[in-house]
XYZ file of C-alpha atoms in Angstrom:
563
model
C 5.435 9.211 -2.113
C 5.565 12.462 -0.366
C 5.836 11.839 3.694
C 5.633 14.408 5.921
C 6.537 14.615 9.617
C 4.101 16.822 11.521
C 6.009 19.055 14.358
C 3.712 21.516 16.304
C 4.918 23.956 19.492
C 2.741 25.859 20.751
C 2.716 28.963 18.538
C 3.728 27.255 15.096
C 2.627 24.377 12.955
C 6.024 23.175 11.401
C 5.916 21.054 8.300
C 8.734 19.680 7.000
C 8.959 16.405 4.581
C 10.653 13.395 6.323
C 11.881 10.430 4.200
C 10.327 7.100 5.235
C 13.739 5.076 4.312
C 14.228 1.875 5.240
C 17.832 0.669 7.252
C 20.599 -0.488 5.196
C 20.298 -3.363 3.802
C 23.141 -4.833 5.848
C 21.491 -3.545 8.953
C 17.553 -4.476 7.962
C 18.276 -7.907 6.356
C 17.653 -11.310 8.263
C 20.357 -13.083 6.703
C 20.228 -16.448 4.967
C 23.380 -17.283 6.471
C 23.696 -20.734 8.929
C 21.664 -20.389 11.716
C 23.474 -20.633 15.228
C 20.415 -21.455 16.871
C 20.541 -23.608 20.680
C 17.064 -24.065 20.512
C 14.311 -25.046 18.013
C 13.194 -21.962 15.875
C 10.032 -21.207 13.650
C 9.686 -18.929 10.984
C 7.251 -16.251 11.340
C 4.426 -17.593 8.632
C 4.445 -20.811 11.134
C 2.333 -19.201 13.780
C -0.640 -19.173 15.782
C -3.643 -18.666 13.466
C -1.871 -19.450 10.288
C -3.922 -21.536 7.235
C -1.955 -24.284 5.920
C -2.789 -25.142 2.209
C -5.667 -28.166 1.712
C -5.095 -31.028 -0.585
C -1.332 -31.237 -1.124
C 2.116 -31.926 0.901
C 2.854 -28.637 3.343
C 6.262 -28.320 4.126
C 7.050 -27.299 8.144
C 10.614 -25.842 7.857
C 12.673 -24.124 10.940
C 16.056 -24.204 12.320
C 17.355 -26.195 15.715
C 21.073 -26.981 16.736
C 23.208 -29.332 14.263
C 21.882 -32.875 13.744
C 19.424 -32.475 16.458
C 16.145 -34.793 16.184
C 12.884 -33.368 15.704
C 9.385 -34.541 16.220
C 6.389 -33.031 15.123
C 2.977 -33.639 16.056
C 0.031 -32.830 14.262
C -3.818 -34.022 13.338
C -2.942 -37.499 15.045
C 0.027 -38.226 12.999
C 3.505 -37.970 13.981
C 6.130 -36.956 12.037
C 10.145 -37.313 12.243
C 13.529 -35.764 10.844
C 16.808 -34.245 12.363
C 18.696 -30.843 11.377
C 21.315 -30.619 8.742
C 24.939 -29.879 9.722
C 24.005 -26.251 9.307
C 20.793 -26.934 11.315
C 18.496 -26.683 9.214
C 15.543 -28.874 9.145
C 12.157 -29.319 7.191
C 9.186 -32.004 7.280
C 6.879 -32.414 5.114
C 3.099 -33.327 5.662
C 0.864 -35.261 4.105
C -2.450 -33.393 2.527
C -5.044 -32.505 4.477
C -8.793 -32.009 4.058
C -9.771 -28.247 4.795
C -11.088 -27.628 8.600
C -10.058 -27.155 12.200
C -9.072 -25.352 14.477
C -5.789 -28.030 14.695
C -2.749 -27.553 17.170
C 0.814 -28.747 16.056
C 3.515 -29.593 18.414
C 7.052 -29.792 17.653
C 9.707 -30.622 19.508
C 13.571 -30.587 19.826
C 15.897 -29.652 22.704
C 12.581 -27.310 23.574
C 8.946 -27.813 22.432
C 6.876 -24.950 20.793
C 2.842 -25.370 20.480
C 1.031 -23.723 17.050
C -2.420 -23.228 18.039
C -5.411 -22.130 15.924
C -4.418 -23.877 13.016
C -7.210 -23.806 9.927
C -7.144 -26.227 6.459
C -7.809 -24.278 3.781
C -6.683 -21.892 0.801
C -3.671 -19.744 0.844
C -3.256 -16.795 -1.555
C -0.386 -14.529 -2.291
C -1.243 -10.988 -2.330
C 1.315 -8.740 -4.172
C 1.837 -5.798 -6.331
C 1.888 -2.001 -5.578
C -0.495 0.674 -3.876
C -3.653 -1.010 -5.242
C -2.988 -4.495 -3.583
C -1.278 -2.786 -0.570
C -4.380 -0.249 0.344
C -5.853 -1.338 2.873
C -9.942 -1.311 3.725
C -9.543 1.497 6.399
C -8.594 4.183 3.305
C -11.965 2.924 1.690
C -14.065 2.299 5.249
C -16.595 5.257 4.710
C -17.566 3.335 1.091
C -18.190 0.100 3.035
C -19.320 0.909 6.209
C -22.095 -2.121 6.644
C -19.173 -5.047 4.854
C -16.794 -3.690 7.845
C -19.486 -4.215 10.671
C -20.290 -7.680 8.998
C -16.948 -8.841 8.668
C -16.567 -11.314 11.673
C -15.228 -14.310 9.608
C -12.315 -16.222 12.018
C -12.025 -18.160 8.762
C -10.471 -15.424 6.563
C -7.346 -14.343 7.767
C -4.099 -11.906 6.795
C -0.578 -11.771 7.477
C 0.738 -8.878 6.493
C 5.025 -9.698 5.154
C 7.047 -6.609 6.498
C 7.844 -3.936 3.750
C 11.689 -4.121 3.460
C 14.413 -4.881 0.665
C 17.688 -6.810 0.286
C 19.693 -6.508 -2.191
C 22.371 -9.045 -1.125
C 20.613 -12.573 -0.879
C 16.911 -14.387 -0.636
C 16.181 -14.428 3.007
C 15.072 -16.988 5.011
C 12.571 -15.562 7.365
C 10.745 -12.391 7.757
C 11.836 -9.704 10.572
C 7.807 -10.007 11.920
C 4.509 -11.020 11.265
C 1.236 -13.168 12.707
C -1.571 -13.805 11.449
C -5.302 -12.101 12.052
C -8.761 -13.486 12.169
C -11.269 -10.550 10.201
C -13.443 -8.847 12.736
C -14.583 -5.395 12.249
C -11.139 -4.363 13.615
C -8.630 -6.357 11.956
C -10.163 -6.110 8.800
C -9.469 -2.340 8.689
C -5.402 -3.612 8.515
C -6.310 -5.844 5.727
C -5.826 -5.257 2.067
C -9.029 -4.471 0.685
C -8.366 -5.730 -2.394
C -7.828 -9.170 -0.768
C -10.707 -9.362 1.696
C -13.205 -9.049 -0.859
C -11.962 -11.264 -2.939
C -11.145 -14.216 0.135
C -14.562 -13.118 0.816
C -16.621 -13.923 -2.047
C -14.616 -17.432 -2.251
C -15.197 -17.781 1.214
C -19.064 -17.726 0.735
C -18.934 -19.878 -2.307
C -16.928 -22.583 -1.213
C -17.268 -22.037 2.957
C -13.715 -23.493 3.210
C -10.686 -21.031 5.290
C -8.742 -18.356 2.997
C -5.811 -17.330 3.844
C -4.507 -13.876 3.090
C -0.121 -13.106 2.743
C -0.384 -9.625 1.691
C 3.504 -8.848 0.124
C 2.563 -5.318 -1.791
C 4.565 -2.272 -1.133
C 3.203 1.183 -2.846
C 4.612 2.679 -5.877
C 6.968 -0.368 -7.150
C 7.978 -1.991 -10.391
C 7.713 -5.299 -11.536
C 11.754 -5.442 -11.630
C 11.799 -5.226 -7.845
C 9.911 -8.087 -7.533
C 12.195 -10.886 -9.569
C 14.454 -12.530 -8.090
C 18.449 -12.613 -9.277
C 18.273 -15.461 -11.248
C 15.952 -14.511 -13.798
C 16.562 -10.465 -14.005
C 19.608 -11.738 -15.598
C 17.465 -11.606 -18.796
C 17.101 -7.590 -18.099
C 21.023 -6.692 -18.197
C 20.027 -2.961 -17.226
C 18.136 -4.114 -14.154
C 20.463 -6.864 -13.249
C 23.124 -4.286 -13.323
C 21.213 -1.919 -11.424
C 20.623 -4.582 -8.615
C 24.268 -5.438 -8.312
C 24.986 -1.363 -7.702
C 22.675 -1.880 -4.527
C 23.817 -4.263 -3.027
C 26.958 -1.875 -1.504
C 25.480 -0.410 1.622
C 27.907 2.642 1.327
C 25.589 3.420 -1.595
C 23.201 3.219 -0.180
C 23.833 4.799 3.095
C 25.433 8.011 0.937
C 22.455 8.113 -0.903
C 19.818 8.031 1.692
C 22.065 11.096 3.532
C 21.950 12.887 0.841
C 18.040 13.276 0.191
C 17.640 13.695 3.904
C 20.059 16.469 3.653
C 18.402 17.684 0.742
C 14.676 17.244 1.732
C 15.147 18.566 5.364
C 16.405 21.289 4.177
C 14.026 22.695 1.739
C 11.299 22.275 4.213
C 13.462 24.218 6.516
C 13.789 27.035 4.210
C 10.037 26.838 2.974
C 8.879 27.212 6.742
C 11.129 30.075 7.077
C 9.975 31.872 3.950
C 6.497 31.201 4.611
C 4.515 34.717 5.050
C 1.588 33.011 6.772
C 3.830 32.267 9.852
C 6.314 35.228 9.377
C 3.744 37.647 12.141
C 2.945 35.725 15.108
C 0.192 38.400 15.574
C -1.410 38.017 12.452
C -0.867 34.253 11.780
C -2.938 33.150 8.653
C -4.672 30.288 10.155
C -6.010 33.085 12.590
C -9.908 32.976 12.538
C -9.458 37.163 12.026
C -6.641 37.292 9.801
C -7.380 39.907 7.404
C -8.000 38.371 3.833
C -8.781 41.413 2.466
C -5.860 41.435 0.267
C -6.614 37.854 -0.787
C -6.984 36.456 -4.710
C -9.576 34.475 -5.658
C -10.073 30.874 -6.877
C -12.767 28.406 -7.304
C -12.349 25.306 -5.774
C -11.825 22.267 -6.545
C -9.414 23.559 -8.882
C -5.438 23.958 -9.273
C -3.457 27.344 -8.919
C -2.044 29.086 -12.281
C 1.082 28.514 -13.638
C 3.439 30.996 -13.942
C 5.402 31.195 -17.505
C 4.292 28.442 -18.053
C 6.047 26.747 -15.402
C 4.308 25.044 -11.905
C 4.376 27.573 -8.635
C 5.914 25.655 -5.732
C 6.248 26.380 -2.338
C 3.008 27.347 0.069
C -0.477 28.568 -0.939
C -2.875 29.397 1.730
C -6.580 29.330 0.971
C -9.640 30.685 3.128
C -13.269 30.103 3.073
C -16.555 32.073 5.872
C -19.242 30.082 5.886
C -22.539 30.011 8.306
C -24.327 27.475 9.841
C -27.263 26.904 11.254
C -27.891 27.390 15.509
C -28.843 23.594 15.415
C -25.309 22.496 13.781
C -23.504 24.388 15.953
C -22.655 21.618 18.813
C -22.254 19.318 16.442
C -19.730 17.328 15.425
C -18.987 17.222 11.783
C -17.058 15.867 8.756
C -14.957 17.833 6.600
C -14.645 16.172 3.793
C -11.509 17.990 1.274
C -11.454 15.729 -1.660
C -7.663 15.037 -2.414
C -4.993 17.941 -2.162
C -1.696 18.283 -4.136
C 0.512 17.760 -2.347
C -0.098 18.311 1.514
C -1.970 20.103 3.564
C -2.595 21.616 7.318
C -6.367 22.583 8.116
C -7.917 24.902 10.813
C -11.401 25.979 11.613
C -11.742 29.576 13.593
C -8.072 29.214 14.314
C -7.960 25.389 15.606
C -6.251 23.093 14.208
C -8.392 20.033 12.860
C -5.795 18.345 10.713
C -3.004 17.217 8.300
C -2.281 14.602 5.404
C 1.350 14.561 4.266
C 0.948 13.507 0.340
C -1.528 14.009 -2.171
C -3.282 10.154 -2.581
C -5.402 9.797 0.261
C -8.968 11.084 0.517
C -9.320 14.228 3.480
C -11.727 13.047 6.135
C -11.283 15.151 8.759
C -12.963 15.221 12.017
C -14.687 18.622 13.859
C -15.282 18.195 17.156
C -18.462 19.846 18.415
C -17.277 23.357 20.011
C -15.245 24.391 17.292
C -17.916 26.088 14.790
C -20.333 28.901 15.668
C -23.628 30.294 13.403
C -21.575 33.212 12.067
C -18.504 33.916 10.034
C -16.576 30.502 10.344
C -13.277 30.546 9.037
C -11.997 27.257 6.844
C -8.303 27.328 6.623
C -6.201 25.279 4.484
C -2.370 25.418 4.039
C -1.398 23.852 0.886
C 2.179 22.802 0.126
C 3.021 21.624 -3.393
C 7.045 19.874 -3.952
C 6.806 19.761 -7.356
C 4.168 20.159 -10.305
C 0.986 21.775 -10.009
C -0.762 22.390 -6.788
C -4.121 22.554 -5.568
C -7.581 21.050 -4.977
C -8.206 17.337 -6.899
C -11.031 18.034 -9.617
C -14.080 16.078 -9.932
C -14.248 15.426 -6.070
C -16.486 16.328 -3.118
C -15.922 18.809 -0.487
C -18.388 20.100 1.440
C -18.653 19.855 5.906
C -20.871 16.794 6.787
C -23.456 16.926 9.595
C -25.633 13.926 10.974
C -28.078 15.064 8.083
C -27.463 17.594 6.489
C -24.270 18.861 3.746
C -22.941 22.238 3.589
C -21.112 22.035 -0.003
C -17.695 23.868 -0.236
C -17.337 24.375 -3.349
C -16.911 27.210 -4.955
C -15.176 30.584 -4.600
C -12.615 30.630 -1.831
C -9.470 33.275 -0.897
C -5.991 32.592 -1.443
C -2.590 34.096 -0.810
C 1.121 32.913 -1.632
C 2.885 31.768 1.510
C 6.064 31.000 -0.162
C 7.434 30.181 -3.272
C 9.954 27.445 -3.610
C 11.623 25.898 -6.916
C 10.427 22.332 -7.313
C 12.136 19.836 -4.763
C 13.723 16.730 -6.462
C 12.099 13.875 -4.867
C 13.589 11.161 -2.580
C 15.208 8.378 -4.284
C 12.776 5.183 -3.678
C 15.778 2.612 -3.197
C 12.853 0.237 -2.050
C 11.647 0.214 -5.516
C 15.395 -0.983 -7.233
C 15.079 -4.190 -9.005
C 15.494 -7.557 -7.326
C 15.374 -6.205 -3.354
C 11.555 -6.606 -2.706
C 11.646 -10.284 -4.102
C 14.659 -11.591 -1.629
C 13.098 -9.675 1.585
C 9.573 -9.797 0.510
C 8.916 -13.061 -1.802
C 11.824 -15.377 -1.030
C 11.011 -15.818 2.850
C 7.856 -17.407 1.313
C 8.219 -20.113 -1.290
C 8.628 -22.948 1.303
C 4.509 -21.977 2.586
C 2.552 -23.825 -0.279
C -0.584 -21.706 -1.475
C -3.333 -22.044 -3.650
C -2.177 -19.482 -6.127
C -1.131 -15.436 -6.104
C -3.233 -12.607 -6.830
C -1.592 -9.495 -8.261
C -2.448 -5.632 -8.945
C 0.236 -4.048 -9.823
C 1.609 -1.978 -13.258
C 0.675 1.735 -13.025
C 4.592 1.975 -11.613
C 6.036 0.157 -15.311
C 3.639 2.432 -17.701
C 6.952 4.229 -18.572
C 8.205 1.350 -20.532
C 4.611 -0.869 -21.368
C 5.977 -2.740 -23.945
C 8.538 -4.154 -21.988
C 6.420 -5.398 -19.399
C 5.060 -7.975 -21.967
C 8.079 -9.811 -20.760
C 9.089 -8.498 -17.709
C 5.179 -9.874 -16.198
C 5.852 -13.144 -18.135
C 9.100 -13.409 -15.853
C 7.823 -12.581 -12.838
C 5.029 -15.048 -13.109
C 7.192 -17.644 -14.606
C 9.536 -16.694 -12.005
C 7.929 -17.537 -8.969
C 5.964 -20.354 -9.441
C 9.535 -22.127 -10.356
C 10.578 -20.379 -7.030
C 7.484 -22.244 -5.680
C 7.922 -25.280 -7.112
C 4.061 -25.998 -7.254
C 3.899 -26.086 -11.454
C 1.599 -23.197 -13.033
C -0.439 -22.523 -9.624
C -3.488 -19.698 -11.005
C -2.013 -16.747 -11.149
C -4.429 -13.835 -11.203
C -4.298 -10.155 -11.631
C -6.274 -6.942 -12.396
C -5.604 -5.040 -15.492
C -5.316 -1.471 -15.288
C -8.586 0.429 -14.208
C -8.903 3.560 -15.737
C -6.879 6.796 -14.540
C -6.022 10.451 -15.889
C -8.794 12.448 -18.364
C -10.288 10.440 -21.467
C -10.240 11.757 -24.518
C -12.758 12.231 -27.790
C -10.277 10.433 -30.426
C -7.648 8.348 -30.411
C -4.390 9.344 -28.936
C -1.178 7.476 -27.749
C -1.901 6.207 -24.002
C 1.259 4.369 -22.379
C -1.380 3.613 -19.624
C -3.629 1.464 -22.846
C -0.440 0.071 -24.153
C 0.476 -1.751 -20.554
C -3.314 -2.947 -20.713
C -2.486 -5.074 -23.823
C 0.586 -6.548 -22.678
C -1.464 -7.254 -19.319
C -3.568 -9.034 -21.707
C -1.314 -10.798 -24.067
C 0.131 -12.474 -20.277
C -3.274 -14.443 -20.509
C -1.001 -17.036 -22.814
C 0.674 -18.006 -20.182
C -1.632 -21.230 -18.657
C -3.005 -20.856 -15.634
C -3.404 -17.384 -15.354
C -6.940 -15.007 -15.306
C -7.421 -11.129 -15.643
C -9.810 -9.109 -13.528
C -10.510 -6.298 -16.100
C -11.148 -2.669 -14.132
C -11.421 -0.080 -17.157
C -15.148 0.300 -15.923
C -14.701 0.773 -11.880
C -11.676 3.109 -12.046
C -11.881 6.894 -11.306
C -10.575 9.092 -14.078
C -8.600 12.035 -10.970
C -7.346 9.303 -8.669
C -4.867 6.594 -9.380
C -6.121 4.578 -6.183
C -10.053 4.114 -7.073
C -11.891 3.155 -3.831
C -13.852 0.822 -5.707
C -12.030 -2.481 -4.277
C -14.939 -4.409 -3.781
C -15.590 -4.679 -7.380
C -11.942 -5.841 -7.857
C -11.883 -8.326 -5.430
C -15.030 -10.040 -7.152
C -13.448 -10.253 -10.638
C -10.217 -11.380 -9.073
C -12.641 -14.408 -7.510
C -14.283 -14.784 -10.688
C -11.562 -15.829 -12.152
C -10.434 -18.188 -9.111
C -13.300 -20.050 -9.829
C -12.317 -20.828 -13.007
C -8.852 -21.039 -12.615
C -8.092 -22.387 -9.546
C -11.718 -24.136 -8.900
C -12.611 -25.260 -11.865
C -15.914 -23.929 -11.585
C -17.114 -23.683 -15.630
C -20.542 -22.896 -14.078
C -20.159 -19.586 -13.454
C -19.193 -17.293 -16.442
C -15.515 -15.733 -15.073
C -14.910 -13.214 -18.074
């Protein structure tokens, strides 16, 4: 993904691309080493709020000094071990009907209370973008499910996003868990709220939520060591990682790189070249301007992709009545990012291409005549311009003014195509030991998985590679086949009259032929998807068919027809 870091003085709007990497490993990890701990210690998933799994032994794990006793108190039985040698220390409990709100006490050299405890279901919630996306980016879609969503008995914890390449780690760097509420839920993936939802209202027993799902990454970066041995490239790749010089060297260098390129594009960039004739001016003189109809992308040039800045304007009138208004300006999606002004004010800014423009107009800013619409387009690489097949138009309490159409446009700057940062997030093995293996000792109900668009290059291999991953954890888990339910592919990029080869169909049917493997259900999406945006905002949808096939798989509910 494309982030960029927003910088504005007083006279300028400076966009430049910052790279969201992650510390070295060395310096991010929480390591799995022996705990020198003087006092009792919890890992983060033990918390305040969290669900504990219904109907089977939980395991409460933690670390205290060497050999020192522990008691732990909980639901009117008490429980009793003492630390190893390295002190560490685990107990496990005996199953428990669904219900609270519990306490748990547990004591050492100190004491430390858990309140808010529920009974219940726990769920893994992994994958990429589609998992990770949370109901904010969909919230004008499901504005009356937000307001309703007061539920203390579905809750999230959201695991940090970070890697290690070195070792599984024993604990995650932060975390707690959150009761929805019209708030909260905006945090949680969307994805995963509908579907704890619609098992919530079935079954009227807790769900709880551990959202592990990082944007853009492969299957391979979610297995752990052991079993990517059966994927030498992979495996290979994983041990190059694991040097933090590498890595250090290699996250300098696209800094280097990036920072630079967005030095030299602000530099070259015409529309900023004149402070007295600056193109987001509501009188800049457009005279001179090309024209284009929007939504749309900007031509090619020999064939190749222009790069660099394209600055597009659009005069529209409004009505006296609008004029105090405040509105919605609503830009479809933009390739790749984008500044916007109205009559010369800045409104705002998106720094990659994915997410939908909402942006918001204060009242003030437009007049009846002559309004000036503003947009500043940069593209990195392949072709720019305005998503296709989306809506953009300014929103009033009532009424639509539709912006489509024919707008002006003028080269900034052109730029050859900047070679993207190197996603060292995304390298095989490091988002299972930071992400997955802090997690194994929390028993769940099952996992429920979206992931794939990032392993379409190779779809034939992922036939496998899924089998692994699924086979994977739940020996990581220790729990036997716990369900194991994903969502095949929805469909994404143009459709086409006859038959053609689709790496994107090919990953569907080795998402299918994983249905051998007991235990585990698909949510098919071919229907829900939308053809001009890999992140469909139709999550709702998914979330059902996910719980569809809970109730078979993890219910046993053969009343209800899951597929």
């Amino acid at each position: 993904m494309k982030n960029i870091l927003i910088l504005k003085s007083s006279r300028f709007l400076f966009v430049f691309l910052f790279i969201s990497l992650y510390l070295p490993a060395q310096n991010n990890a929480i390591s799995n080493a022996v705990h020198t701990v003087s006092e009792l210690k919890l890992p983060k998933l033990i918390s305040d709020g969290m669900i504990l799994q219904r109907n089977m032994p939980v395991k409460i794990w933690g670390w205290a000094s060497p050999n020192e006793a522990i008691t732990l108190n909980f639901n009117h039985s008490d429980y009793r071990t003492s630390a190893d040698s390295n002190g560490n220390w685990e107990i496990s409990l005996a199953p428990q009907e669904a219900g609270g709100p519990y306490s748990m006490t547990i004591r050492a050299s100190n004491s430390i209370t858990i309140n808010n405890i529920l009974i219940g279901d726990v769920w893994i919630c992994s994958g990429q973008s589609n998992m990770e996306l949370p109901v904010e980016r969909v919230a004008p879609v499901y504005e009356q499910e937000i307001e309703a969503a007061r539920n203390p008995y579905i809750r999230h914890f959201e695991v940090p996003k970070t890697y290690n390449f070195n070792e599984p780690q024993a604990d995650l760097k932060f975390g707690r868990w959150i009761e929805a509420d019209p708030v909260s839920v905006l945090d949680f993936s969307a994805v995963a709220y509908f579907f704890a939802k619609e098992l919530y209202d079935r079954y009227q027993i807790p769900i709880g939520l551990i959202n592990a799902a990082l944007g853009g990454s492969p299957a391979e970066a979610w297995i752990s060591e052991d079993s990517l041995k059966r994927y030498p490239a992979y495996y290979e790749e994983a041990q190059r990682f694991k040097a933090p010089d590498l890595i250090n060297q290699i996250e300098t260098d696209d800094r280097h790189r990036i920072f630079t390129w967005y030095e030299e594009l602000y530099k070259k960039d015409k529309g900023y070249s004149d402070p007295s004739n600056l193109w987001y001016s509501a009188d800049v003189n457009t005279s001179d301007w090309r024209t284009m109809n929007v939504p749309g992308y900007w031509a090619m040039e020999n064939n190749k992709p222009v790069n660099g800045v394209m600055w597009f304007e659009k005069k529209i009138d409004v009505s006296a009545s609008l004029v105090n208004q405040p509105a919605k300006l609503i830009l479809g999606c933009i390739v790749d990012a984008d500044s916007v002004y109205i009559n010369g004010k800045f409104i705002g800014t998106t720094s990659y291409q994915y997410p939908p423009r909402r942006y918001d107009v204060p009242s003030g800013i437009l007049k009846e005549k002559n309004n000036s619409i503003t947009v500043r387009i940069i593209s990195n690489s392949g072709r720019g311009g305005f998503v296709e097949d989306k809506f953009y138009g300014l929103v009033f309490d009532g009424q639509t003014i539709d912006l489509s159409g024919e707008w002006k446009y003028k080269q900034g700057a052109q730029m050859e195509a900047l070679k993207g940062e190197t996603f060292i997030r995304w390298k095989p093995l490091g988002l299972y030991n930071a992400m997955i293996a802090p997690l194994v000792n929390y028993s769940i109900k099952g996992a429920i998985w979206y992931q794939g668009e990032a392993n379409t290059r190779n779809p034939l291999e992922y036939r496998n590679l899924f089998a692994t991953l699924i086979n994977d954890w739940r020996s990581k888990w220790k729990q036997g086949d716990f369900p194991f339910l994903f969502v095949q592919l929805a469909n994404f990029m143009k459709s086409y009259d006859q038959p053609t080869e689709s790496n994107w169909a090919a990953l569907r049917e080795s998402q299918l032929k994983t249905l051998e493997l007991p235990n585990t259900g698909m949510a098919v999406a071919i229907d829900i998807g939308e053809w001009n945006d890999i992140h469909p905002l139709n999550k709702q949808d998914v979330g059902k068919r996910l719980a569809l096939a809970a109730h078979k798989w993890a219910y046993n509910n053969d009343e209800i027809e899951f597929s």
